[in-house]
């Protein structure tokens, strides 16, 4: 369950009654729009503004009059000179020497800022995506979004890459200090209550330090480079002009050891990421739930030294990346929360309709279509270029799969009449379009939907069956995570209905591809947005479905303040869609059990270890399937049914209310006999033997704190190591590790 609690629901509901700001012509202002990043450099020195939008944009000449902010590329330290300051100036700063340099000499002693030439007016990016490794080459892509007004496209936008296995790594790949040079972008929006949108958290102008200069080095004979021209893959036509999506498909030949790859867009400043060695398994970080639910005050999660409540745990992830680089960043669903779509002014007529029947028949206007497009475009730009997350998604190659909040809360788990309504058809189509565009860098019209291996532009894409409520097939991902490790990210949203998670066609194509994996593979990670081995809440599902539930009845009539207990779409119980999403929901249980059995048979014959990776529930946990035994437990090493379900959620969002955590914890010790017919037992593993402060935990099975997970392959033991990093104290970001290992497959075939 990913609900934030009664008080958050009440605050969210109250936000719908707030008045909208109006334009001079009387029209309503959108809640969320986006302006270009208003500076002349690559999309890294971000400036925040809450000023009104305008149709013309130009790079600023410096801080506004009266501002105490420093010029772009500089960061004021209170008590000591920063590392980028010239030695002569450091001595002057510390009072040790007063150099007699001219103004020109002083200016020249500072490092120059690399500027893009020709200039591009960034709205979002650069975003970095990992695709796969094929024939000894790393495959990925870079995406940027630019405003056509103010950008120069002749010569064509390009990216220059340089790699050298002998080049020293930068002293620091990332920083968790609040002075990070990835700060809030320019944005225009009306903040929602509690500042729950990233763009609402910054005002005025903020500047950060320049990137650390890489150590001086002379390219070796093994160095390589390439220049890739960008392809314009989509044009968004918004209220302030047209914007272009540019994609650069990149390849890097792998060497014997991991190496740093540096890239520059149009000659702008250098950004680096790390690729593994040819025989090295990737080290990667997994996360989910990168945003706050409606009604949550983000400032309550902002500890000392952090710019916003979104940043603390991301800062810890970046610190771990600086210590030992990640080769991939796995987004397991809810990379952003799009539920605030329903607060846009053009949708208020729909929200205000009194009966479900009126909402089912509500017709879509061109104005409404434009508003939905504007929301998803602006929301993605603001979230993906914001704070520490922006630093991560441009320096650690992403590979993402969606869940419901990437579209709208509960999409796919509502009754058929609502899913087929014009409003939900519009939301589903545009939400999935922007998921493919921003998170996968894919446009079906260009890249095709051929399900045959190797035919898609992104080699890891696995095209499945037709979408249930959207005009797209499912887009799962099967990607290389090393010679011994692969990962399948199953699209559990495109085909979802009340009675189905994925179609037979998708499962068949998935298993066909899995059987083709090389014999060297020992581990397959099956990423599912929602946990498949997790405490049941079927009793609550039954209660909420009942027409005799007095709380739901009062909610439908909005009596006694109970209106928050029903959703805005068809007045079903607010929590019901979350429960119907779960694999253990009564309508999905048969499919779930079949899927687990198929994976068991595959694991046995292919001799690979299956491990599930999930998010969604705003808690950390580890479930397990294993062979049923009435006496001595079967050794996991030789048990082909032994499958962990590592649950890592959320990196940003609030944990469930204390009462919900207590209920889930009490259910986590219950014995489930659902799969005893298949000689399969399931349980939760008590991984949390102590709390983050060393004291006894409230539950050894469930941890209700923000978290992410680091995954590494142990070449000595052939185990897959999962280190769940749990925030030690709310808002601080520093994490404590809880680890578990998926054993190598040790049975005989």
XYZ file of C-alpha atoms in Angstrom:
749
model
C 0.000 0.000 0.000
C 1.389 3.387 -0.934
C -1.195 5.722 0.583
C 0.174 8.539 2.724
C -2.539 8.504 5.393
C -5.729 10.236 6.443
C -4.242 13.665 7.146
C -2.391 13.755 3.814
C -5.594 12.802 1.983
C -7.467 15.566 3.807
C -4.835 18.170 2.903
C -4.800 16.977 -0.715
C -8.584 17.200 -0.929
C -8.501 20.730 0.478
C -6.097 21.809 -2.281
C -8.853 21.323 -4.852
C -10.849 24.119 -3.241
C -8.071 26.686 -3.522
C -8.682 29.497 -6.040
C -6.751 29.519 -9.300
C -4.678 32.488 -10.391
C -5.877 34.201 -13.533
C -4.170 35.797 -16.522
C -4.976 39.382 -17.622
C -7.449 38.022 -20.173
C -9.355 36.193 -17.434
C -8.150 32.706 -18.295
C -6.811 30.470 -15.532
C -3.099 29.956 -15.090
C -1.894 26.351 -15.151
C -0.705 24.887 -11.875
C 2.474 23.573 -13.492
C 4.373 24.929 -16.496
C 8.053 25.025 -17.306
C 10.484 27.616 -18.634
C 13.899 26.932 -20.182
C 16.961 26.712 -18.003
C 17.914 30.330 -18.297
C 21.672 30.262 -18.757
C 24.213 29.783 -21.549
C 25.894 26.606 -20.365
C 25.141 22.905 -20.600
C 22.168 21.857 -18.478
C 24.094 21.761 -15.219
C 24.203 25.242 -13.696
C 20.543 25.508 -12.928
C 18.831 28.721 -11.972
C 15.555 28.834 -10.078
C 12.875 31.397 -10.636
C 9.217 31.774 -9.811
C 8.691 34.691 -12.141
C 5.927 34.727 -14.699
C 6.402 33.112 -18.051
C 7.131 35.108 -21.138
C 7.447 34.333 -24.774
C 11.102 35.405 -25.045
C 14.099 33.936 -23.308
C 17.696 35.092 -23.131
C 20.686 34.109 -21.012
C 21.075 36.391 -17.984
C 24.132 38.588 -17.771
C 24.472 37.835 -14.073
C 22.583 37.935 -10.790
C 19.640 40.360 -10.652
C 20.293 43.820 -9.173
C 20.620 43.699 -5.428
C 21.159 39.942 -5.326
C 23.849 38.649 -3.029
C 24.292 35.543 -5.156
C 27.624 34.895 -6.797
C 28.066 34.724 -10.572
C 27.438 31.425 -12.365
C 30.120 28.858 -11.667
C 31.043 30.174 -8.228
C 30.080 29.064 -4.749
C 30.882 31.072 -1.626
C 32.438 29.091 1.221
C 32.205 30.757 4.602
C 35.521 29.898 6.237
C 37.892 28.435 3.683
C 38.767 28.979 0.035
C 37.208 26.506 -2.415
C 39.385 24.111 -4.377
C 38.740 25.854 -7.692
C 40.205 29.151 -6.505
C 43.688 29.995 -7.921
C 46.568 29.587 -5.471
C 47.381 33.308 -5.488
C 43.815 34.160 -4.553
C 43.745 31.482 -1.847
C 46.740 33.132 -0.186
C 45.098 36.528 -0.439
C 41.845 35.106 0.967
C 43.723 33.662 3.944
C 45.712 36.869 4.466
C 49.044 35.178 3.778
C 50.038 37.283 0.780
C 48.646 40.194 -1.223
C 49.541 39.467 -4.865
C 50.024 42.392 -7.209
C 48.173 41.108 -10.270
C 46.346 43.189 -12.796
C 42.628 42.709 -13.349
C 43.304 40.790 -16.594
C 45.826 38.525 -14.861
C 43.401 37.851 -11.998
C 40.619 37.009 -14.405
C 42.837 34.729 -16.499
C 44.005 32.840 -13.401
C 40.510 31.417 -12.951
C 39.449 28.429 -15.012
C 37.254 29.169 -17.973
C 33.685 27.927 -18.065
C 32.983 25.749 -21.076
C 30.095 27.189 -23.043
C 28.022 25.466 -25.655
C 28.649 26.578 -29.197
C 26.216 26.926 -30.798
C 23.921 27.729 -27.912
C 21.052 25.422 -26.921
C 18.209 26.639 -24.711
C 17.761 23.659 -22.391
C 14.440 22.698 -20.867
C 15.592 19.332 -19.557
C 18.681 17.172 -19.650
C 21.058 15.861 -20.434
C 19.446 12.581 -19.413
C 21.524 9.421 -19.727
C 20.099 5.971 -20.496
C 21.682 2.534 -20.368
C 20.422 0.085 -22.992
C 22.572 -3.071 -22.931
C 25.961 -4.560 -23.838
C 26.206 -6.290 -27.191
C 29.239 -7.621 -29.081
C 31.639 -6.079 -26.574
C 30.118 -2.595 -26.806
C 28.186 -0.599 -24.231
C 24.984 0.788 -25.783
C 23.077 3.763 -24.423
C 21.627 7.136 -25.289
C 21.534 10.780 -24.248
C 18.341 12.856 -24.370
C 18.029 16.624 -24.243
C 14.954 18.825 -24.568
C 15.458 22.313 -25.973
C 13.284 25.351 -26.568
C 13.380 26.263 -30.250
C 13.195 29.944 -29.292
C 16.748 30.871 -28.336
C 18.438 27.679 -29.595
C 20.748 27.476 -32.594
C 20.492 24.207 -34.535
C 23.026 24.912 -37.254
C 25.401 23.161 -37.032
C 23.437 20.210 -35.731
C 23.397 19.474 -31.964
C 26.052 16.894 -31.171
C 27.714 15.049 -28.334
C 31.455 14.400 -28.150
C 32.591 11.389 -26.119
C 36.092 10.572 -24.890
C 37.219 7.448 -23.042
C 40.545 6.029 -21.977
C 40.999 2.981 -19.715
C 44.192 4.537 -18.351
C 42.619 7.879 -17.483
C 42.432 8.474 -13.712
C 38.975 8.779 -12.238
C 37.990 12.282 -11.062
C 38.689 12.783 -7.380
C 34.949 13.083 -6.794
C 32.278 12.015 -9.221
C 29.525 13.588 -7.178
C 28.848 15.682 -4.100
C 26.124 15.555 -1.507
C 26.734 19.045 -0.203
C 23.936 21.555 -0.464
C 26.242 23.549 -2.725
C 26.020 20.988 -5.506
C 26.146 22.521 -8.961
C 22.953 20.696 -9.893
C 20.388 23.056 -8.442
C 16.806 23.940 -9.176
C 15.997 24.984 -12.738
C 14.021 27.947 -13.916
C 10.375 27.121 -13.406
C 7.008 28.759 -13.412
C 4.245 27.230 -11.365
C 1.794 27.877 -8.598
C 3.114 25.869 -5.634
C 0.750 23.320 -4.199
C 0.162 23.295 -0.439
C 3.186 22.113 1.474
C 5.511 22.610 -1.477
C 5.018 19.049 -2.656
C 6.229 19.734 -6.206
C 10.004 19.967 -6.740
C 9.729 23.219 -8.651
C 7.906 24.865 -5.743
C 10.851 24.534 -3.423
C 13.182 27.189 -4.786
C 12.844 30.877 -5.372
C 15.211 33.590 -6.488
C 18.538 32.718 -8.082
C 20.892 29.989 -6.912
C 24.298 29.227 -8.298
C 26.664 26.379 -7.565
C 30.342 25.573 -7.969
C 31.870 24.500 -11.252
C 32.471 20.786 -11.776
C 35.749 19.525 -10.362
C 38.390 19.667 -13.044
C 39.534 16.161 -14.033
C 43.152 15.318 -13.252
C 45.547 16.325 -15.983
C 46.313 13.391 -18.224
C 47.758 12.598 -21.609
C 45.570 10.280 -23.690
C 47.077 6.840 -23.964
C 47.302 4.695 -27.067
C 44.111 2.964 -25.888
C 42.043 6.172 -25.787
C 39.018 6.488 -28.008
C 36.526 9.153 -28.963
C 33.437 9.683 -31.056
C 31.086 12.457 -32.056
C 27.392 11.680 -32.472
C 24.883 13.964 -34.149
C 21.510 14.253 -32.425
C 18.272 13.078 -34.005
C 15.170 15.154 -33.404
C 12.655 12.511 -32.365
C 9.679 14.572 -31.184
C 8.375 18.133 -31.116
C 6.177 19.419 -28.311
C 4.020 22.425 -29.162
C 3.277 24.266 -25.942
C 1.770 27.576 -24.856
C 5.154 29.322 -25.087
C 6.422 27.849 -28.335
C 7.828 24.642 -29.759
C 10.338 22.394 -28.009
C 12.474 19.652 -29.552
C 13.515 16.294 -28.117
C 17.009 15.314 -29.286
C 18.336 11.765 -28.935
C 21.958 10.736 -29.339
C 22.557 6.967 -29.586
C 26.015 6.201 -28.211
C 28.328 3.182 -28.152
C 31.488 2.636 -26.144
C 33.802 -0.365 -26.692
C 34.462 -2.023 -23.342
C 37.997 -2.524 -22.079
C 39.497 -4.964 -19.624
C 38.627 -2.740 -16.655
C 35.909 -0.221 -15.929
C 36.566 3.258 -17.262
C 35.224 6.776 -17.174
C 33.492 8.156 -20.247
C 33.350 11.938 -20.582
C 30.786 13.680 -22.768
C 30.158 17.249 -23.853
C 27.109 18.577 -25.675
C 27.972 21.228 -28.253
C 31.308 21.729 -26.537
C 29.747 22.528 -23.165
C 31.183 21.449 -19.854
C 32.309 17.881 -19.348
C 30.059 15.327 -17.646
C 31.268 11.823 -16.792
C 29.801 8.373 -16.310
C 31.385 4.961 -15.759
C 31.105 1.783 -17.823
C 32.113 -1.675 -16.576
C 34.991 -3.799 -17.789
C 34.396 -6.380 -20.487
C 34.157 -9.294 -18.022
C 32.854 -7.257 -15.109
C 29.298 -7.465 -13.783
C 27.631 -4.107 -13.329
C 27.390 -2.462 -9.938
C 24.024 -0.741 -9.811
C 21.573 1.112 -7.611
C 17.818 0.478 -7.563
C 15.113 2.806 -6.289
C 11.397 3.579 -6.581
C 8.805 6.159 -5.541
C 10.728 9.327 -6.381
C 8.213 11.925 -5.227
C 5.715 12.858 -2.552
C 2.085 11.855 -2.390
C -0.519 14.608 -2.451
C -0.857 16.400 0.876
C 2.685 15.630 2.087
C 4.809 18.592 3.164
C 8.208 18.010 1.553
C 9.916 20.394 3.990
C 9.279 17.914 6.799
C 11.799 15.627 5.064
C 14.485 18.285 4.572
C 17.299 17.931 7.065
C 20.159 20.309 7.719
C 22.376 20.886 4.702
C 19.783 19.835 2.130
C 17.969 22.124 -0.267
C 14.706 20.158 -0.237
C 13.006 17.074 1.119
C 13.564 15.411 -2.245
C 17.353 15.421 -1.933
C 18.621 13.708 1.261
C 18.591 10.043 0.246
C 19.664 10.906 -3.307
C 22.636 12.704 -1.766
C 23.603 9.499 0.029
C 23.294 7.517 -3.200
C 25.570 10.016 -4.933
C 28.092 9.744 -2.102
C 28.180 5.970 -2.597
C 28.586 6.588 -6.341
C 31.537 8.886 -5.590
C 33.185 6.219 -3.453
C 32.654 3.408 -5.943
C 30.814 4.244 -9.169
C 27.516 2.732 -10.220
C 27.232 1.551 -13.803
C 23.428 1.781 -13.907
C 20.537 3.422 -12.065
C 17.426 1.214 -12.050
C 14.100 3.005 -11.637
C 11.545 0.469 -10.452
C 8.408 2.558 -10.872
C 6.934 5.890 -9.794
C 9.963 7.830 -11.007
C 7.597 10.794 -10.656
C 4.088 11.313 -9.289
C 1.567 12.540 -11.841
C -1.558 12.522 -9.650
C -1.525 16.332 -9.482
C -2.776 16.331 -13.080
C -6.271 16.475 -11.579
C -5.489 19.894 -10.069
C -5.001 21.598 -13.427
C -7.697 24.258 -14.036
C -8.982 22.719 -17.264
C -9.840 19.488 -15.416
C -11.894 21.064 -12.659
C -15.164 20.746 -14.529
C -14.583 16.985 -14.694
C -13.480 16.780 -11.045
C -16.563 18.722 -9.956
C -19.088 16.376 -11.574
C -21.273 14.845 -8.875
C -21.921 11.348 -10.213
C -19.738 8.571 -11.626
C -22.057 8.339 -14.627
C -21.428 11.968 -15.551
C -17.657 11.401 -15.387
C -17.846 8.272 -17.518
C -19.528 10.207 -20.313
C -17.455 13.390 -20.071
C -16.265 14.405 -23.533
C -12.756 15.627 -24.319
C -12.152 19.055 -25.841
C -9.057 20.283 -27.658
C -8.372 22.594 -24.714
C -8.388 19.633 -22.357
C -6.060 17.649 -24.623
C -3.583 20.514 -24.663
C -3.788 20.851 -20.878
C -3.000 17.155 -20.328
C -0.034 17.374 -22.714
C 1.189 20.560 -21.048
C 1.049 18.933 -17.626
C 3.012 15.797 -18.485
C 5.625 17.697 -20.478
C 6.149 20.360 -17.799
C 6.009 17.928 -14.897
C 8.647 15.663 -16.437
C 10.954 18.580 -17.209
C 10.687 19.953 -13.689
C 11.206 16.629 -11.890
C 13.957 15.239 -14.114
C 16.086 18.395 -13.987
C 15.614 18.992 -10.283
C 18.170 18.749 -7.499
C 20.136 15.609 -6.732
C 17.990 13.474 -9.000
C 19.151 15.582 -11.965
C 22.745 15.025 -10.934
C 22.142 11.279 -10.791
C 20.271 10.925 -14.094
C 22.993 12.691 -16.070
C 25.958 10.851 -14.528
C 24.581 7.333 -13.887
C 22.933 5.696 -16.917
C 19.253 5.064 -16.195
C 17.091 2.067 -17.057
C 13.464 2.599 -16.049
C 10.131 0.817 -15.814
C 6.872 2.537 -14.970
C 4.225 1.951 -12.332
C 0.862 3.622 -11.805
C 1.990 7.040 -10.539
C 4.098 7.528 -13.672
C 0.648 7.678 -15.313
C -1.946 8.411 -12.614
C -2.795 6.680 -9.355
C -4.197 3.187 -9.924
C -4.267 3.234 -13.733
C -5.325 -0.194 -15.003
C -6.891 -1.307 -11.721
C -10.202 0.501 -12.095
C -13.413 -1.032 -13.478
C -13.678 -1.415 -17.244
C -16.282 1.338 -17.713
C -13.957 3.899 -16.090
C -10.863 2.674 -17.948
C -12.764 2.971 -21.256
C -14.089 6.454 -20.498
C -12.820 9.301 -22.717
C -10.950 10.926 -19.822
C -9.016 7.791 -18.857
C -8.301 6.944 -22.483
C -6.738 10.397 -22.898
C -4.737 10.182 -19.662
C -3.450 6.691 -20.436
C -2.389 7.511 -23.985
C -0.514 10.725 -23.134
C 1.026 9.407 -19.899
C 2.451 6.311 -21.602
C 3.688 8.427 -24.520
C 5.690 10.655 -22.173
C 6.948 7.666 -20.169
C 8.429 6.207 -23.339
C 9.825 9.583 -24.353
C 11.402 10.857 -21.117
C 12.260 7.591 -19.393
C 13.039 5.220 -22.278
C 13.988 7.739 -25.026
C 11.627 5.857 -27.354
C 9.077 6.994 -29.926
C 7.114 4.094 -31.393
C 6.435 5.945 -34.629
C 10.187 6.127 -35.276
C 11.516 3.043 -33.545
C 8.779 0.607 -34.477
C 7.080 -2.117 -32.447
C 8.574 -5.200 -34.070
C 8.711 -7.858 -31.307
C 11.577 -9.782 -32.918
C 14.901 -9.572 -31.044
C 17.362 -6.963 -32.276
C 14.846 -5.071 -34.408
C 14.194 -2.206 -32.007
C 16.379 0.896 -31.805
C 16.863 0.100 -28.120
C 18.219 -3.441 -28.218
C 16.941 -4.274 -24.728
C 13.314 -3.483 -25.566
C 10.923 -6.420 -25.416
C 7.657 -5.575 -27.165
C 4.745 -7.461 -25.622
C 1.017 -7.696 -26.161
C -1.350 -4.862 -27.019
C -2.172 -2.386 -24.274
C -5.510 -2.876 -22.562
C -6.524 0.785 -22.419
C -3.796 2.557 -24.399
C -2.848 2.493 -28.111
C 0.594 1.039 -27.344
C 1.934 -2.475 -26.791
C 3.727 -3.181 -23.551
C 7.423 -2.252 -23.475
C 9.373 -4.544 -21.156
C 13.179 -4.475 -20.943
C 15.634 -7.377 -20.966
C 19.116 -6.059 -20.355
C 22.650 -7.275 -19.702
C 23.898 -6.597 -16.164
C 27.096 -8.567 -16.617
C 28.364 -11.895 -17.957
C 26.661 -13.685 -15.038
C 23.658 -11.386 -14.484
C 20.706 -10.228 -16.585
C 17.557 -8.337 -15.660
C 14.037 -8.472 -17.055
C 11.915 -5.418 -16.221
C 8.341 -6.486 -16.826
C 5.860 -3.847 -17.980
C 2.993 -4.572 -15.576
C 0.979 -1.460 -16.414
C 0.299 -1.307 -20.170
C -1.808 -4.483 -20.281
C -3.211 -4.373 -16.746
C -6.902 -4.878 -16.083
C -8.827 -5.878 -12.979
C -8.347 -9.513 -14.010
C -4.896 -9.480 -15.604
C -1.408 -8.109 -15.060
C 0.284 -9.196 -18.310
C -0.953 -10.991 -21.399
C -0.061 -14.470 -22.572
C 1.811 -12.916 -25.510
C 4.072 -10.913 -23.198
C 4.871 -13.898 -20.979
C 5.596 -16.082 -24.029
C 7.964 -13.547 -25.588
C 9.668 -12.982 -22.255
C 10.377 -16.675 -21.694
C 11.449 -17.127 -25.327
C 14.083 -14.441 -24.826
C 15.157 -15.795 -21.439
C 15.793 -19.247 -22.890
C 18.204 -17.648 -25.397
C 20.495 -16.220 -22.701
C 24.027 -17.648 -22.660
C 24.965 -20.554 -20.388
C 27.293 -18.280 -18.382
C 24.303 -16.492 -16.809
C 23.807 -17.466 -13.160
C 21.375 -14.786 -11.958
C 18.258 -13.239 -13.477
C 16.645 -10.324 -11.671
C 12.914 -10.025 -12.376
C 11.913 -6.429 -11.716
C 8.210 -6.019 -10.859
C 6.815 -2.664 -9.776
C 4.690 -4.283 -7.062
C 6.039 -6.986 -4.700
C 5.051 -10.560 -5.488
C 5.991 -11.967 -2.046
C 4.587 -9.550 0.537
C 2.049 -9.588 3.392
C -1.561 -10.049 2.256
C -4.395 -7.630 3.008
C -7.245 -9.534 1.395
C -9.528 -8.885 4.333
C -9.233 -5.144 3.720
C -9.906 -5.655 -0.002
C -13.135 -7.492 0.855
C -14.210 -4.809 3.324
C -13.618 -1.931 0.912
C -15.506 -3.682 -1.896
C -18.532 -4.211 0.317
C -21.549 -1.980 -0.304
C -22.249 -2.199 3.431
C -19.033 -0.450 4.450
C -20.319 2.610 6.364
C -17.166 4.697 5.833
C -17.270 4.281 2.061
C -20.975 5.058 2.054
C -20.349 8.286 3.970
C -17.454 9.126 1.661
C -19.618 8.846 -1.446
C -21.978 11.413 0.087
C -19.079 13.503 1.444
C -20.580 13.346 4.929
C -18.743 13.860 8.242
C -15.505 14.730 6.417
C -15.326 11.265 4.843
C -15.033 12.527 1.262
C -11.317 11.735 1.257
C -12.080 8.017 1.603
C -13.315 7.753 -1.986
C -11.423 8.541 -5.192
C -12.126 11.381 -7.617
C -12.969 9.151 -10.572
C -15.797 6.733 -9.706
C -16.145 7.150 -5.928
C -14.807 3.705 -5.082
C -12.833 3.409 -1.848
C -9.583 5.379 -2.129
C -7.400 2.422 -1.091
C -9.134 -0.134 -3.287
C -7.056 0.504 -6.425
C -3.855 -0.025 -4.391
C -5.108 -3.356 -3.119
C -6.324 -4.437 -6.563
C -2.857 -3.620 -7.931
C -1.210 -6.286 -5.775
C -0.219 -9.672 -7.139
C -1.968 -11.231 -4.139
C -5.320 -9.570 -4.916
C -7.952 -12.240 -5.415
C -8.283 -11.427 -9.140
C -4.518 -11.762 -9.747
C -3.640 -14.654 -7.435
C -4.048 -17.393 -10.067
C -1.824 -15.508 -12.535
C 0.724 -14.850 -9.784
C 0.973 -18.489 -8.788
C 1.266 -19.604 -12.424
C 4.033 -17.053 -13.036
C 6.016 -18.220 -10.000
C 5.669 -21.865 -11.078
C 6.856 -21.054 -14.602
C 9.900 -19.270 -13.218
C 10.628 -22.230 -10.940
C 10.593 -24.628 -13.898
C 12.745 -22.269 -15.939
C 15.236 -21.854 -13.078
C 15.506 -25.602 -12.607
C 16.173 -26.423 -16.259
C 18.288 -23.354 -17.109
C 20.158 -23.552 -13.788
C 19.826 -19.884 -12.941
C 18.866 -18.132 -9.720
C 15.730 -15.971 -9.969
C 15.423 -12.918 -7.711
C 12.513 -10.473 -7.718
C 13.088 -6.743 -7.238
C 10.124 -4.500 -6.393
C 9.034 -1.122 -5.010
C 5.653 0.639 -4.569
C 4.871 -0.016 -0.897
C 7.037 2.708 0.746
C 8.755 0.129 2.941
C 11.875 -1.998 2.694
C 11.443 -5.749 3.045
C 12.608 -9.117 1.734
C 10.143 -11.882 0.934
C 11.097 -15.380 -0.186
C 9.693 -18.374 -2.031
C 11.290 -21.713 -1.149
C 10.660 -25.438 -1.273
C 8.089 -26.589 1.265
C 9.607 -28.868 3.879
C 8.007 -30.384 6.951
C 11.318 -31.151 8.602
C 14.798 -29.848 7.775
C 14.704 -26.803 5.457
C 16.196 -27.287 2.014
C 19.602 -25.642 1.584
C 18.940 -22.499 -0.506
C 21.985 -23.209 -2.677
C 20.412 -26.402 -4.046
C 16.797 -25.157 -3.935
C 15.656 -23.996 -7.379
C 12.465 -22.638 -5.779
C 14.474 -20.300 -3.541
C 13.642 -16.837 -4.907
C 14.079 -13.646 -2.911
C 11.816 -10.639 -3.397
C 13.874 -7.570 -2.461
C 11.536 -4.623 -1.867
C 13.120 -1.159 -1.984
C 10.731 1.786 -1.598
C 10.673 4.784 -1.335
C 13.715 6.946 -2.036
C 11.708 10.167 -1.570
C 8.115 9.515 -0.492
C 6.916 9.236 3.071
C 6.596 5.840 4.725
C 3.054 4.582 5.402
C 1.299 5.881 8.536
C 2.336 4.153 11.760
C -0.950 2.265 11.980
C -0.518 0.819 8.493
C 3.068 -0.184 9.250
C 1.908 -1.949 12.412
C -0.795 -3.794 10.489
C 1.576 -4.897 7.708
C 4.191 -5.959 10.271
C 1.637 -8.063 12.155
C 0.605 -9.753 8.908
C 4.198 -10.400 7.873
C 4.551 -13.303 10.315
C 1.482 -15.098 8.984
C 1.977 -18.465 7.287
C 0.640 -18.568 3.723
C -0.369 -21.879 2.204
C -1.368 -20.476 -1.190
C 1.312 -22.417 -3.096
C 1.685 -25.481 -0.911
C 0.045 -27.422 -3.748
C 3.218 -26.666 -5.770
C 5.581 -27.641 -2.928
C 6.298 -23.946 -2.425
C 6.357 -22.063 0.848
C 6.613 -18.306 1.214
C 7.614 -16.041 4.076
C 9.208 -12.741 5.008
C 12.886 -12.751 6.000
C 13.643 -10.954 9.305
C 16.506 -8.948 7.835
C 16.065 -5.954 10.176
C 17.505 -7.316 13.406
C 17.997 -3.791 14.721
C 16.745 -0.319 13.850
C 18.953 2.283 12.184
C 19.978 3.608 15.613
C 20.980 0.159 16.890
C 17.866 -0.255 19.059
C 15.353 -3.105 18.717
C 13.167 -2.568 15.628
C 9.385 -2.279 15.570
C 9.420 -5.108 13.054
C 12.199 -7.401 11.880
C 10.401 -7.970 8.563
C 9.305 -4.475 7.501
C 11.254 -1.195 7.651
C 9.189 1.977 7.205
C 11.980 4.392 6.300
C 13.196 5.859 3.009
C 15.664 3.652 1.187
C 17.344 2.420 -2.000
C 19.383 -0.707 -2.785
C 22.899 -1.353 -4.090
C 23.371 -4.531 -6.108
C 26.720 -6.208 -6.820
C 27.880 -9.602 -8.048
C 30.387 -11.425 -5.854
C 32.776 -13.116 -8.272
C 34.280 -15.245 -5.479
C 31.042 -16.832 -4.254
C 28.963 -16.232 -7.420
C 26.260 -14.701 -5.185
C 24.249 -11.582 -5.968
C 24.619 -9.130 -3.110
C 21.740 -6.748 -2.208
C 22.550 -3.930 0.213
C 19.341 -2.138 1.267
C 20.384 1.368 2.301
C 17.887 2.774 4.841
C 17.802 6.436 5.876
C 19.085 6.604 9.425
C 17.079 9.638 10.528
C 14.265 11.398 8.696
C 15.601 14.199 6.502
C 19.299 13.543 7.148
C 19.831 11.224 4.195
C 22.720 9.222 5.671
C 21.907 5.529 5.364
C 22.494 2.269 7.209
C 22.935 -0.951 5.252
C 20.976 -4.197 5.601
C 22.235 -6.865 3.244
C 21.146 -10.198 1.891
C 22.645 -12.533 -0.713
C 20.966 -14.495 -3.470
C 22.975 -17.738 -3.632
C 24.450 -19.132 -6.804
C 22.458 -21.970 -8.404
C 23.911 -25.148 -6.939
C 21.567 -27.872 -8.117
C 22.280 -30.401 -10.836
C 20.269 -30.404 -14.044
